[in-house]
């Protein structure tokens, strides 16, 4: 372990080649030589996780954080979270979506309020066909978005909203998710476009114009003079026999 750069390059090469056992062995040797270097624990735990040894991975991370002061633990947790996020992105890039999901699930344990990570988990779950609507409640993502508990990627949020509306547009929790998306983004028009496409499908394919009108109403609350939304909303109202509202929306559109 004398040549620091050499063995770290070797460990990284093993990671890229999928030789996680050899990479773990190198980090174990590094910990024996320099037990005070905390980053070795984070990497060793990750190598164990990539081998499916989830409990051992968690124990390794906890072991690295023992006897740390609160400010140290906070810093170390941030380091571990960044490492897991980087690895999840790498797994997604090589199309190992199951492993990316697993890494992000453990990142959720380390940083439960990381909105971007939660969005990625939802996206991966939909792709893996394991998503359940109850996850929105379990993750508390609607409240996290409302309170802006952490910074988030608006483009990622838009992608997830689009997939959720395609997945189960009639679910009440997805409706609430769409509502909060409109109010927390700096670019609501892109979200209005996605929501209105879903509303049209709900109205004319699923034949639920009342639900479609509720989605359109949310879009209108953000942009009251959007002619396209008003036009569709008037139609949704009429199809759901909300005639007075339909006439009012049509007059506003005119």
PDB file of C-alpha atoms in Angstrom:
ATOM      1  CA  UNK A   1       0.000   0.000   0.000  1.00  0.00           C
ATOM      2  CA  UNK A   2       3.045   2.281  -0.236  1.00  0.00           C
ATOM      3  CA  UNK A   3       2.237   3.486  -3.739  1.00  0.00           C
ATOM      4  CA  UNK A   4      -1.031   5.303  -2.975  1.00  0.00           C
ATOM      5  CA  UNK A   5      -1.888   6.352  -6.513  1.00  0.00           C
ATOM      6  CA  UNK A   6      -1.071   2.964  -7.987  1.00  0.00           C
ATOM      7  CA  UNK A   7      -3.353   0.869  -5.750  1.00  0.00           C
ATOM      8  CA  UNK A   8      -6.186   3.396  -5.952  1.00  0.00           C
ATOM      9  CA  UNK A   9      -5.975   3.323  -9.742  1.00  0.00           C
ATOM     10  CA  UNK A  10      -6.004  -0.459  -9.559  1.00  0.00           C
ATOM     11  CA  UNK A  11      -9.074  -0.418  -7.285  1.00  0.00           C
ATOM     12  CA  UNK A  12     -10.858   1.939  -9.664  1.00  0.00           C
ATOM     13  CA  UNK A  13      -9.945  -0.281 -12.609  1.00  0.00           C
ATOM     14  CA  UNK A  14     -11.386  -3.292 -10.752  1.00  0.00           C
ATOM     15  CA  UNK A  15     -14.583  -1.318 -10.165  1.00  0.00           C
ATOM     16  CA  UNK A  16     -14.931  -0.487 -13.845  1.00  0.00           C
ATOM     17  CA  UNK A  17     -14.302  -4.128 -14.770  1.00  0.00           C
ATOM     18  CA  UNK A  18     -16.878  -5.365 -12.288  1.00  0.00           C
ATOM     19  CA  UNK A  19     -14.233  -7.106 -10.171  1.00  0.00           C
ATOM     20  CA  UNK A  20     -15.719  -5.874  -6.917  1.00  0.00           C
ATOM     21  CA  UNK A  21     -14.145  -8.604  -4.776  1.00  0.00           C
ATOM     22  CA  UNK A  22     -10.603  -7.588  -5.756  1.00  0.00           C
ATOM     23  CA  UNK A  23     -11.444  -3.905  -5.251  1.00  0.00           C
ATOM     24  CA  UNK A  24     -12.816  -4.743  -1.787  1.00  0.00           C
ATOM     25  CA  UNK A  25      -9.600  -6.595  -0.940  1.00  0.00           C
ATOM     26  CA  UNK A  26      -7.547  -3.545  -1.879  1.00  0.00           C
ATOM     27  CA  UNK A  27      -9.653  -1.267   0.324  1.00  0.00           C
ATOM     28  CA  UNK A  28      -9.433  -3.744   3.210  1.00  0.00           C
ATOM     29  CA  UNK A  29      -5.643  -3.582   2.944  1.00  0.00           C
ATOM     30  CA  UNK A  30      -5.828   0.217   2.816  1.00  0.00           C
ATOM     31  CA  UNK A  31      -7.884   0.320   6.024  1.00  0.00           C
ATOM     32  CA  UNK A  32      -5.374  -1.937   7.768  1.00  0.00           C
ATOM     33  CA  UNK A  33      -2.574   0.410   6.714  1.00  0.00           C
ATOM     34  CA  UNK A  34      -4.420   3.705   7.323  1.00  0.00           C
ATOM     35  CA  UNK A  35      -7.495   3.117   9.517  1.00  0.00           C
ATOM     36  CA  UNK A  36      -7.926   6.869  10.069  1.00  0.00           C
ATOM     37  CA  UNK A  37      -8.714   7.515   6.378  1.00  0.00           C
ATOM     38  CA  UNK A  38     -12.496   7.415   6.357  1.00  0.00           C
ATOM     39  CA  UNK A  39     -12.974   7.393   2.591  1.00  0.00           C
ATOM     40  CA  UNK A  40     -11.606   3.842   2.495  1.00  0.00           C
ATOM     41  CA  UNK A  41     -14.572   2.677   4.586  1.00  0.00           C
ATOM     42  CA  UNK A  42     -17.038   4.319   2.215  1.00  0.00           C
ATOM     43  CA  UNK A  43     -15.420   2.637  -0.801  1.00  0.00           C
ATOM     44  CA  UNK A  44     -15.142  -0.749   0.911  1.00  0.00           C
ATOM     45  CA  UNK A  45     -18.813  -0.627   1.877  1.00  0.00           C
ATOM     46  CA  UNK A  46     -19.713   0.225  -1.703  1.00  0.00           C
ATOM     47  CA  UNK A  47     -17.715  -2.735  -3.044  1.00  0.00           C
ATOM     48  CA  UNK A  48     -19.529  -5.022  -0.608  1.00  0.00           C
ATOM     49  CA  UNK A  49     -22.881  -3.566  -1.655  1.00  0.00           C
ATOM     50  CA  UNK A  50     -22.085  -4.187  -5.319  1.00  0.00           C
ATOM     51  CA  UNK A  51     -21.495  -7.831  -4.391  1.00  0.00           C
ATOM     52  CA  UNK A  52     -24.940  -8.007  -2.783  1.00  0.00           C
ATOM     53  CA  UNK A  53     -23.601  -7.935   0.781  1.00  0.00           C
ATOM     54  CA  UNK A  54     -25.950  -5.200   1.959  1.00  0.00           C
ATOM     55  CA  UNK A  55     -25.680  -5.783   5.708  1.00  0.00           C
ATOM     56  CA  UNK A  56     -21.870  -5.926   5.589  1.00  0.00           C
ATOM     57  CA  UNK A  57     -21.851  -2.721   3.548  1.00  0.00           C
ATOM     58  CA  UNK A  58     -23.968  -0.886   6.116  1.00  0.00           C
ATOM     59  CA  UNK A  59     -21.843  -2.209   8.984  1.00  0.00           C
ATOM     60  CA  UNK A  60     -18.680  -1.003   7.229  1.00  0.00           C
ATOM     61  CA  UNK A  61     -20.098   2.503   6.829  1.00  0.00           C
ATOM     62  CA  UNK A  62     -21.216   2.575  10.462  1.00  0.00           C
ATOM     63  CA  UNK A  63     -17.815   1.289  11.537  1.00  0.00           C
ATOM     64  CA  UNK A  64     -16.163   4.178   9.724  1.00  0.00           C
ATOM     65  CA  UNK A  65     -18.375   6.702  11.498  1.00  0.00           C
ATOM     66  CA  UNK A  66     -17.915   5.404  15.047  1.00  0.00           C
ATOM     67  CA  UNK A  67     -16.594   7.850  17.623  1.00  0.00           C
ATOM     68  CA  UNK A  68     -17.030  10.796  15.260  1.00  0.00           C
ATOM     69  CA  UNK A  69     -18.204  14.189  16.487  1.00  0.00           C
ATOM     70  CA  UNK A  70     -21.590  15.384  15.119  1.00  0.00           C
ATOM     71  CA  UNK A  71     -19.980  17.770  12.627  1.00  0.00           C
ATOM     72  CA  UNK A  72     -17.595  15.036  11.480  1.00  0.00           C
ATOM     73  CA  UNK A  73     -20.415  12.527  11.027  1.00  0.00           C
ATOM     74  CA  UNK A  74     -22.343  15.103   9.005  1.00  0.00           C
ATOM     75  CA  UNK A  75     -19.341  15.660   6.727  1.00  0.00           C
ATOM     76  CA  UNK A  76     -18.668  11.932   6.376  1.00  0.00           C
ATOM     77  CA  UNK A  77     -22.330  11.272   5.589  1.00  0.00           C
ATOM     78  CA  UNK A  78     -22.180  13.860   2.809  1.00  0.00           C
ATOM     79  CA  UNK A  79     -19.034  12.179   1.419  1.00  0.00           C
ATOM     80  CA  UNK A  80     -20.710   8.763   1.475  1.00  0.00           C
ATOM     81  CA  UNK A  81     -23.839  10.162  -0.156  1.00  0.00           C
ATOM     82  CA  UNK A  82     -21.775  11.687  -2.982  1.00  0.00           C
ATOM     83  CA  UNK A  83     -19.959   8.401  -3.554  1.00  0.00           C
ATOM     84  CA  UNK A  84     -23.232   6.458  -3.746  1.00  0.00           C
ATOM     85  CA  UNK A  85     -24.765   9.037  -6.075  1.00  0.00           C
ATOM     86  CA  UNK A  86     -21.772   8.854  -8.424  1.00  0.00           C
ATOM     87  CA  UNK A  87     -21.894   5.055  -8.475  1.00  0.00           C
ATOM     88  CA  UNK A  88     -25.657   5.033  -9.123  1.00  0.00           C
ATOM     89  CA  UNK A  89     -25.095   7.293 -12.123  1.00  0.00           C
ATOM     90  CA  UNK A  90     -22.377   4.944 -13.378  1.00  0.00           C
ATOM     91  CA  UNK A  91     -24.663   1.934 -13.046  1.00  0.00           C
ATOM     92  CA  UNK A  92     -27.394   3.772 -14.945  1.00  0.00           C
ATOM     93  CA  UNK A  93     -24.901   4.655 -17.675  1.00  0.00           C
ATOM     94  CA  UNK A  94     -24.031   0.967 -18.181  1.00  0.00           C
ATOM     95  CA  UNK A  95     -27.762   0.104 -18.116  1.00  0.00           C
ATOM     96  CA  UNK A  96     -27.610  -1.974 -14.929  1.00  0.00           C
ATOM     97  CA  UNK A  97     -30.838  -0.457 -13.658  1.00  0.00           C
ATOM     98  CA  UNK A  98     -31.398  -3.034 -10.920  1.00  0.00           C
ATOM     99  CA  UNK A  99     -28.029  -2.265  -9.347  1.00  0.00           C
ATOM    100  CA  UNK A 100     -28.574   1.474  -9.803  1.00  0.00           C
ATOM    101  CA  UNK A 101     -31.872   1.109  -7.949  1.00  0.00           C
ATOM    102  CA  UNK A 102     -30.177  -0.823  -5.123  1.00  0.00           C
ATOM    103  CA  UNK A 103     -27.444   1.793  -4.709  1.00  0.00           C
ATOM    104  CA  UNK A 104     -30.027   4.575  -4.674  1.00  0.00           C
ATOM    105  CA  UNK A 105     -32.103   2.720  -2.080  1.00  0.00           C
ATOM    106  CA  UNK A 106     -29.078   2.761   0.221  1.00  0.00           C
ATOM    107  CA  UNK A 107     -28.445   6.399  -0.624  1.00  0.00           C
ATOM    108  CA  UNK A 108     -32.027   7.022   0.520  1.00  0.00           C
ATOM    109  CA  UNK A 109     -31.102   5.578   3.920  1.00  0.00           C
ATOM    110  CA  UNK A 110     -28.068   7.862   4.122  1.00  0.00           C
ATOM    111  CA  UNK A 111     -29.805  11.001   2.760  1.00  0.00           C
ATOM    112  CA  UNK A 112     -33.600  10.529   3.062  1.00  0.00           C
ATOM    113  CA  UNK A 113     -34.378  14.114   2.006  1.00  0.00           C
ATOM    114  CA  UNK A 114     -32.377  14.043  -1.221  1.00  0.00           C
ATOM    115  CA  UNK A 115     -35.192  14.835  -3.675  1.00  0.00           C
ATOM    116  CA  UNK A 116     -33.183  14.043  -6.799  1.00  0.00           C
ATOM    117  CA  UNK A 117     -32.361  10.589  -5.484  1.00  0.00           C
ATOM    118  CA  UNK A 118     -36.008   9.885  -4.675  1.00  0.00           C
ATOM    119  CA  UNK A 119     -36.998  10.974  -8.179  1.00  0.00           C
ATOM    120  CA  UNK A 120     -34.390   8.641  -9.649  1.00  0.00           C
ATOM    121  CA  UNK A 121     -35.712   5.764  -7.533  1.00  0.00           C
ATOM    122  CA  UNK A 122     -39.246   6.376  -8.826  1.00  0.00           C
ATOM    123  CA  UNK A 123     -37.977   6.556 -12.395  1.00  0.00           C
ATOM    124  CA  UNK A 124     -35.968   3.334 -12.025  1.00  0.00           C
ATOM    125  CA  UNK A 125     -38.874   1.551 -10.319  1.00  0.00           C
ATOM    126  CA  UNK A 126     -41.171   2.415 -13.217  1.00  0.00           C
ATOM    127  CA  UNK A 127     -38.539   1.187 -15.664  1.00  0.00           C
ATOM    128  CA  UNK A 128     -38.097  -2.064 -13.676  1.00  0.00           C
ATOM    129  CA  UNK A 129     -41.902  -2.409 -13.420  1.00  0.00           C
ATOM    130  CA  UNK A 130     -41.748  -2.547  -9.619  1.00  0.00           C
ATOM    131  CA  UNK A 131     -43.227   0.873  -8.896  1.00  0.00           C
ATOM    132  CA  UNK A 132     -46.213   1.184  -6.586  1.00  0.00           C
ATOM    133  CA  UNK A 133     -48.104   4.422  -6.032  1.00  0.00           C
ATOM    134  CA  UNK A 134     -47.695   4.035  -2.260  1.00  0.00           C
ATOM    135  CA  UNK A 135     -44.021   4.975  -2.743  1.00  0.00           C
ATOM    136  CA  UNK A 136     -45.045   8.631  -3.152  1.00  0.00           C
ATOM    137  CA  UNK A 137     -46.424   8.561   0.386  1.00  0.00           C
ATOM    138  CA  UNK A 138     -43.620   6.437   1.825  1.00  0.00           C
ATOM    139  CA  UNK A 139     -40.946   8.748   0.419  1.00  0.00           C
ATOM    140  CA  UNK A 140     -42.873  11.859   1.576  1.00  0.00           C
ATOM    141  CA  UNK A 141     -41.718  13.380  -1.685  1.00  0.00           C
ATOM    142  CA  UNK A 142     -44.759  15.661  -2.029  1.00  0.00           C
ATOM    143  CA  UNK A 143     -44.006  17.306   1.319  1.00  0.00           C
ATOM    144  CA  UNK A 144     -40.302  17.487   0.496  1.00  0.00           C
ATOM    145  CA  UNK A 145     -41.103  19.298  -2.751  1.00  0.00           C
ATOM    146  CA  UNK A 146     -43.504  21.656  -0.973  1.00  0.00           C
ATOM    147  CA  UNK A 147     -40.911  22.595   1.630  1.00  0.00           C
ATOM    148  CA  UNK A 148     -38.011  22.472  -0.880  1.00  0.00           C
ATOM    149  CA  UNK A 149     -36.098  20.279   1.558  1.00  0.00           C
ATOM    150  CA  UNK A 150     -33.229  20.018  -0.927  1.00  0.00           C
ATOM    151  CA  UNK A 151     -32.316  21.304  -4.364  1.00  0.00           C
ATOM    152  CA  UNK A 152     -33.768  19.312  -7.234  1.00  0.00           C
ATOM    153  CA  UNK A 153     -33.380  19.005 -10.981  1.00  0.00           C
ATOM    154  CA  UNK A 154     -36.446  20.468 -12.735  1.00  0.00           C
ATOM    155  CA  UNK A 155     -35.829  18.430 -15.880  1.00  0.00           C
ATOM    156  CA  UNK A 156     -35.686  15.232 -13.831  1.00  0.00           C
ATOM    157  CA  UNK A 157     -38.872  16.244 -12.020  1.00  0.00           C
ATOM    158  CA  UNK A 158     -40.593  16.825 -15.362  1.00  0.00           C
ATOM    159  CA  UNK A 159     -39.484  13.411 -16.667  1.00  0.00           C
ATOM    160  CA  UNK A 160     -40.790  11.666 -13.557  1.00  0.00           C
ATOM    161  CA  UNK A 161     -44.107  13.528 -13.703  1.00  0.00           C
ATOM    162  CA  UNK A 162     -44.528  12.530 -17.347  1.00  0.00           C
ATOM    163  CA  UNK A 163     -43.876   8.866 -16.529  1.00  0.00           C
ATOM    164  CA  UNK A 164     -46.191   8.908 -13.503  1.00  0.00           C
ATOM    165  CA  UNK A 165     -49.036  10.432 -15.502  1.00  0.00           C
ATOM    166  CA  UNK A 166     -48.541   7.763 -18.162  1.00  0.00           C
ATOM    167  CA  UNK A 167     -48.299   5.035 -15.519  1.00  0.00           C
ATOM    168  CA  UNK A 168     -51.409   5.743 -13.435  1.00  0.00           C
ATOM    169  CA  UNK A 169     -53.001   9.112 -14.238  1.00  0.00           C
ATOM    170  CA  UNK A 170     -56.164   8.338 -12.262  1.00  0.00           C
ATOM    171  CA  UNK A 171     -54.394   7.855  -8.913  1.00  0.00           C
ATOM    172  CA  UNK A 172     -55.147  10.661  -6.391  1.00  0.00           C
ATOM    173  CA  UNK A 173     -51.562  10.757  -5.083  1.00  0.00           C
ATOM    174  CA  UNK A 174     -50.228  11.279  -8.606  1.00  0.00           C
ATOM    175  CA  UNK A 175     -52.735  14.110  -9.032  1.00  0.00           C
ATOM    176  CA  UNK A 176     -51.335  15.706  -5.849  1.00  0.00           C
ATOM    177  CA  UNK A 177     -47.802  15.166  -7.139  1.00  0.00           C
ATOM    178  CA  UNK A 178     -48.704  16.956 -10.379  1.00  0.00           C
ATOM    179  CA  UNK A 179     -50.208  19.816  -8.398  1.00  0.00           C
ATOM    180  CA  UNK A 180     -47.117  20.375  -6.270  1.00  0.00           C
ATOM    181  CA  UNK A 181     -44.877  20.132  -9.370  1.00  0.00           C
ATOM    182  CA  UNK A 182     -46.689  23.095 -10.896  1.00  0.00           C
ATOM    183  CA  UNK A 183     -46.096  25.250  -7.837  1.00  0.00           C
ATOM    184  CA  UNK A 184     -42.456  24.421  -7.129  1.00  0.00           C
ATOM    185  CA  UNK A 185     -40.834  24.809 -10.535  1.00  0.00           C
ATOM    186  CA  UNK A 186     -39.422  27.996 -12.087  1.00  0.00           C
ATOM    187  CA  UNK A 187     -40.625  26.845 -15.526  1.00  0.00           C
ATOM    188  CA  UNK A 188     -44.302  25.900 -15.102  1.00  0.00           C
ATOM    189  CA  UNK A 189     -45.176  26.010 -18.818  1.00  0.00           C
ATOM    190  CA  UNK A 190     -43.281  22.793 -19.539  1.00  0.00           C
ATOM    191  CA  UNK A 191     -45.195  21.115 -16.724  1.00  0.00           C
ATOM    192  CA  UNK A 192     -48.498  22.547 -17.989  1.00  0.00           C
ATOM    193  CA  UNK A 193     -47.830  20.994 -21.397  1.00  0.00           C
ATOM    194  CA  UNK A 194     -47.186  17.563 -19.868  1.00  0.00           C
ATOM    195  CA  UNK A 195     -50.195  17.739 -17.546  1.00  0.00           C
ATOM    196  CA  UNK A 196     -52.569  18.880 -20.278  1.00  0.00           C
ATOM    197  CA  UNK A 197     -51.517  16.001 -22.543  1.00  0.00           C
ATOM    198  CA  UNK A 198     -52.355  13.643 -19.687  1.00  0.00           C
ATOM    199  CA  UNK A 199     -55.643  15.479 -19.042  1.00  0.00           C
ATOM    200  CA  UNK A 200     -56.700  15.057 -22.687  1.00  0.00           C
ATOM    201  CA  UNK A 201     -55.965  11.342 -22.481  1.00  0.00           C
ATOM    202  CA  UNK A 202     -57.901  11.032 -19.218  1.00  0.00           C
ATOM    203  CA  UNK A 203     -60.886  12.865 -20.690  1.00  0.00           C
ATOM    204  CA  UNK A 204     -61.152  11.105 -24.040  1.00  0.00           C
ATOM    205  CA  UNK A 205     -59.445   7.722 -23.585  1.00  0.00           C
ATOM    206  CA  UNK A 206     -60.371   6.953 -19.976  1.00  0.00           C
ATOM    207  CA  UNK A 207     -63.590   8.980 -20.305  1.00  0.00           C
ATOM    208  CA  UNK A 208     -63.121  10.822 -17.013  1.00  0.00           C
ATOM    209  CA  UNK A 209     -63.628  14.490 -17.950  1.00  0.00           C
ATOM    210  CA  UNK A 210     -64.222  15.498 -14.329  1.00  0.00           C
ATOM    211  CA  UNK A 211     -60.708  14.359 -13.331  1.00  0.00           C
ATOM    212  CA  UNK A 212     -59.324  15.964 -16.487  1.00  0.00           C
ATOM    213  CA  UNK A 213     -60.981  19.247 -15.536  1.00  0.00           C
ATOM    214  CA  UNK A 214     -59.309  19.145 -12.121  1.00  0.00           C
ATOM    215  CA  UNK A 215     -55.895  18.814 -13.752  1.00  0.00           C
ATOM    216  CA  UNK A 216     -56.679  21.652 -16.153  1.00  0.00           C
ATOM    217  CA  UNK A 217     -57.854  23.823 -13.247  1.00  0.00           C
ATOM    218  CA  UNK A 218     -54.457  23.374 -11.599  1.00  0.00           C
ATOM    219  CA  UNK A 219     -52.723  24.479 -14.793  1.00  0.00           C
ATOM    220  CA  UNK A 220     -55.047  27.478 -15.022  1.00  0.00           C
ATOM    221  CA  UNK A 221     -54.215  28.494 -11.450  1.00  0.00           C
ATOM    222  CA  UNK A 222     -50.592  28.940 -12.587  1.00  0.00           C
ATOM    223  CA  UNK A 223     -51.388  30.619 -15.911  1.00  0.00           C
ATOM    224  CA  UNK A 224     -54.940  32.094 -15.817  1.00  0.00           C
ATOM    225  CA  UNK A 225     -54.798  33.413 -19.401  1.00  0.00           C
ATOM    226  CA  UNK A 226     -53.576  30.276 -21.131  1.00  0.00           C
ATOM    227  CA  UNK A 227     -55.973  29.997 -24.086  1.00  0.00           C
ATOM    228  CA  UNK A 228     -55.200  26.350 -24.817  1.00  0.00           C
ATOM    229  CA  UNK A 229     -55.936  25.322 -21.234  1.00  0.00           C
ATOM    230  CA  UNK A 230     -59.164  27.368 -21.223  1.00  0.00           C
ATOM    231  CA  UNK A 231     -60.294  25.792 -24.469  1.00  0.00           C
ATOM    232  CA  UNK A 232     -59.764  22.241 -23.221  1.00  0.00           C
ATOM    233  CA  UNK A 233     -61.163  23.061 -19.799  1.00  0.00           C
ATOM    234  CA  UNK A 234     -64.405  24.329 -21.346  1.00  0.00           C
ATOM    235  CA  UNK A 235     -64.701  21.048 -23.230  1.00  0.00           C
ATOM    236  CA  UNK A 236     -63.942  18.977 -20.115  1.00  0.00           C
ATOM    237  CA  UNK A 237     -66.625  20.856 -18.180  1.00  0.00           C
ATOM    238  CA  UNK A 238     -69.230  20.326 -20.878  1.00  0.00           C
ATOM    239  CA  UNK A 239     -68.415  16.614 -21.202  1.00  0.00           C
ATOM    240  CA  UNK A 240     -68.767  16.199 -17.433  1.00  0.00           C
ATOM    241  CA  UNK A 241     -72.082  18.119 -17.450  1.00  0.00           C
ATOM    242  CA  UNK A 242     -70.650  21.055 -15.526  1.00  0.00           C
ATOM    243  CA  UNK A 243     -72.427  23.359 -17.931  1.00  0.00           C
ATOM    244  CA  UNK A 244     -72.237  26.660 -16.077  1.00  0.00           C
ATOM    245  CA  UNK A 245     -68.482  26.237 -15.557  1.00  0.00           C
ATOM    246  CA  UNK A 246     -68.109  25.227 -19.201  1.00  0.00           C
ATOM    247  CA  UNK A 247     -69.897  28.346 -20.425  1.00  0.00           C
ATOM    248  CA  UNK A 248     -67.834  30.531 -18.100  1.00  0.00           C
ATOM    249  CA  UNK A 249     -64.547  28.993 -19.294  1.00  0.00           C
ATOM    250  CA  UNK A 250     -65.637  29.342 -22.937  1.00  0.00           C
ATOM    251  CA  UNK A 251     -66.467  33.014 -22.443  1.00  0.00           C
ATOM    252  CA  UNK A 252     -63.098  33.613 -20.808  1.00  0.00           C
ATOM    253  CA  UNK A 253     -61.415  31.872 -23.727  1.00  0.00           C
ATOM    254  CA  UNK A 254     -63.374  33.991 -26.212  1.00  0.00           C
TER     255      UNK A 254
END
